[in-house]
């Protein structure tokens, strides 16, 4: 089974600064058939369901601000928020949808400093 | 517009069987290229994928829960039902159902989620 490990568990960043969250998969998420990485990022705020931000490791979902970007391939991935806004305070999860059993990372709590 | 909504008991006793229903609209679960999944989240903890069912009735379960789970669909009612046997206090969590689709042969991640329902297991 694929295990997803995020780092750090939490971080505090000042408004307007860059935030970086890492995600490591125990197995390769790059499918050679279509050259796509089956890695997604979600944002979750208190009392709300997760919101899809990024899929295929780097494609922003509709309506997601362009300050959110995803990168990486294979087993190592990064979510970057280029200029932190107050509304970005949340918990962020990476998620592998390459194969069953599906898996999520343990989450990274992002706070505004 | 795709929407999903979870329903079921808010409190169950240990050893009881939990039955949750996901009622959805905006899509049909009668083709192989659509899935409805369940994901749970204990209070203050991370997301855990539980199960999913495809439109062709293919079913997958999380390995730690497999022996206790059953997932079914009713395409006429646009519902997916999850049953979890032998509930324990550690199963206390918010249970979400979510939609997933396959486009041009590629599966996408869960894109639409219900608001979730909190299930507490306590005597």
XYZ file of C-alpha atoms in Angstrom:
236
model
C 0.000 0.000 0.000
C 1.168 3.535 -0.773
C 1.981 5.740 2.202
C 1.926 9.531 1.863
C 4.129 11.569 4.190
C 3.907 15.344 4.417
C 6.363 17.810 5.866
C 6.259 19.848 7.923
C 3.318 18.927 10.145
C 2.714 22.620 10.707
C 4.161 25.941 9.684
C 3.567 29.622 10.331
C 4.153 32.113 7.542
C 3.704 35.859 7.384
C 1.184 37.505 5.097
C 2.591 38.017 1.622
C 5.358 35.490 2.137
C 5.800 32.110 0.437
C 4.619 28.871 1.990
C 5.939 25.482 0.896
C 4.528 22.091 1.822
C 6.156 18.830 0.821
C 4.662 15.421 0.176
C 6.513 12.169 -0.328
C 4.962 9.002 -1.662
C 6.288 5.559 -0.803
C 5.748 4.532 -4.431
C 6.004 6.154 -7.817
C 2.826 8.054 -8.754
C 3.895 8.724 -12.337
C 1.887 6.521 -14.682
C 4.020 5.805 -17.730
C 0.953 5.211 -19.931
C -0.059 8.879 -19.874
C 2.980 10.497 -18.187
C 0.755 11.901 -15.448
C 1.362 12.057 -11.712
C -1.698 10.897 -9.775
C -1.205 13.388 -6.970
C -3.719 15.929 -5.700
C -3.695 18.653 -3.059
C -6.669 19.616 -0.900
C -7.310 22.561 1.389
C -9.531 22.095 4.427
C -10.827 24.833 6.684
C -12.531 24.163 10.045
C -16.005 22.724 9.728
C -15.721 22.347 5.953
C -15.063 19.429 3.625
C -11.762 19.336 1.766
C -11.541 21.497 -1.328
C -9.628 20.264 -4.362
C -6.816 22.675 -5.236
C -4.442 20.804 -7.517
C -4.601 17.563 -9.513
C -2.120 15.785 -11.784
C 0.437 17.290 -9.369
C 0.365 20.706 -11.022
C -3.046 21.499 -12.546
C -5.107 24.024 -10.603
C -8.769 23.194 -10.240
C -11.275 25.670 -11.588
C -11.396 28.893 -9.583
C -8.244 28.226 -7.554
C -6.090 31.383 -7.333
C -2.843 31.268 -9.250
C -0.823 31.894 -6.093
C -1.312 28.136 -5.515
C 1.023 25.938 -7.530
C 2.017 22.306 -7.459
C 5.213 20.683 -8.635
C 7.133 17.447 -8.479
C 7.041 14.036 -10.064
C 7.389 10.404 -9.166
C 7.577 10.310 -5.390
C 8.296 13.899 -4.331
C 5.826 16.741 -4.610
C 5.455 20.312 -3.410
C 2.567 22.705 -2.897
C 3.602 26.340 -2.964
C 1.542 29.357 -2.014
C 3.433 32.256 -3.506
C 2.033 35.169 -1.522
C 0.123 34.103 1.537
C -3.284 35.598 2.161
C -5.222 35.488 5.423
C -7.810 33.143 3.909
C -5.099 30.558 3.155
C -4.901 29.519 6.810
C -6.027 25.901 6.682
C -4.878 22.303 6.751
C -3.499 20.990 3.471
C -3.510 17.336 2.403
C -1.796 15.545 -0.414
C -3.606 12.554 -1.884
C -2.580 9.743 -4.182
C -5.267 8.509 -6.526
C -2.959 6.275 -8.568
C -4.136 3.000 -7.130
C -6.351 1.407 -4.532
C -6.101 1.681 -1.587
C -6.261 5.434 -2.037
C -4.311 7.421 0.536
C -3.965 10.864 2.048
C -1.046 12.483 3.786
C -1.307 13.276 7.481
C -1.950 16.951 6.763
C 0.008 20.173 7.204
C -1.459 22.963 9.286
C -0.676 26.382 7.841
C -1.008 29.345 10.170
C -0.561 33.032 9.551
C 2.275 34.512 11.563
C -24.418 20.925 -10.692
C -23.091 18.027 -8.648
C -24.108 17.793 -5.004
C -23.754 15.058 -2.399
C -25.237 14.789 1.068
C -24.564 12.289 3.809
C -27.225 11.064 6.217
C -27.387 8.584 9.050
C -27.301 8.306 12.831
C -25.231 10.755 14.805
C -24.766 8.321 17.697
C -24.214 4.581 17.657
C -23.317 2.190 20.427
C -20.197 0.025 20.423
C -20.652 -3.260 18.515
C -23.582 -1.852 16.550
C -23.636 -1.594 12.757
C -23.503 1.872 11.204
C -25.480 2.580 8.042
C -24.756 5.798 6.165
C -26.457 7.015 3.016
C -24.991 9.347 0.425
C -27.685 11.015 -1.678
C -26.389 12.720 -4.777
C -27.544 14.700 -7.773
C -26.033 16.082 -10.939
C -24.605 12.785 -12.154
C -25.575 9.172 -12.587
C -23.801 6.200 -11.059
C -24.612 3.819 -13.867
C -21.434 3.972 -15.934
C -17.982 2.628 -15.197
C -16.456 6.091 -15.420
C -17.963 7.450 -12.197
C -17.285 6.596 -8.565
C -18.682 7.592 -5.209
C -16.305 7.237 -2.314
C -16.381 7.521 1.451
C -13.668 9.283 3.408
C -13.658 9.739 7.167
C -11.918 12.100 9.549
C -11.701 11.593 13.322
C -11.924 14.852 15.256
C -8.722 16.821 14.823
C -7.127 14.095 12.719
C -6.322 13.363 9.106
C -8.483 12.159 6.260
C -8.766 8.405 5.776
C -10.151 6.858 2.615
C -12.751 4.217 3.508
C -14.298 2.804 0.317
C -15.579 3.548 -3.138
C -18.000 2.042 -5.597
C -17.987 2.497 -9.358
C -20.889 2.724 -11.702
C -20.126 -0.805 -12.948
C -20.447 -1.990 -9.304
C -16.700 -2.406 -8.815
C -16.037 -2.006 -5.063
C -12.859 -1.179 -3.172
C -12.298 -0.974 0.575
C -9.643 0.461 2.837
C -7.387 -2.349 4.076
C -7.798 -1.666 7.794
C -11.598 -1.680 7.556
C -12.220 -4.165 4.771
C -13.650 -6.922 6.940
C -16.266 -4.609 8.449
C -17.484 -2.727 5.388
C -20.061 -3.098 2.679
C -20.856 -0.500 0.019
C -23.823 -0.627 -2.322
C -25.531 1.661 -4.778
C -29.089 2.340 -5.836
C -28.949 4.001 -9.227
C -32.683 4.671 -9.322
C -32.578 6.558 -6.025
C -29.156 8.120 -6.728
C -27.831 6.820 -3.450
C -24.804 4.988 -2.130
C -25.029 3.148 1.177
C -22.076 2.305 3.410
C -22.427 -0.137 6.266
C -19.740 -0.589 8.885
C -20.090 -3.418 11.352
C -18.893 -3.731 14.926
C -18.487 -0.023 15.581
C -15.942 1.078 18.157
C -15.280 4.460 19.799
C -12.197 4.846 17.563
C -14.593 4.972 14.603
C -15.922 8.299 15.864
C -15.408 10.600 12.892
C -16.951 12.856 10.308
C -17.854 10.703 7.339
C -17.775 12.320 3.907
C -18.978 11.014 0.583
C -17.397 12.333 -2.587
C -17.613 12.109 -6.384
C -14.876 11.008 -8.707
C -14.903 10.702 -12.500
C -12.916 9.259 -15.348
C -12.371 11.466 -18.379
C -10.688 10.320 -21.583
C -9.649 7.158 -19.793
C -7.952 8.949 -16.872
C -9.294 8.887 -13.316
C -9.435 12.237 -11.560
C -9.385 12.733 -7.775
C -12.442 13.353 -5.634
C -13.732 16.712 -6.805
C -17.143 17.179 -5.191
C -17.674 16.428 -1.513
C -20.636 16.386 0.792
C -20.598 18.468 3.972
C -19.991 15.353 6.057
C -21.832 13.799 8.955
C -20.351 13.349 12.423
C -20.847 9.903 13.863
C -20.083 9.372 17.532
C -19.613 5.886 18.929
C -20.408 5.757 22.608
C -22.389 3.699 25.048
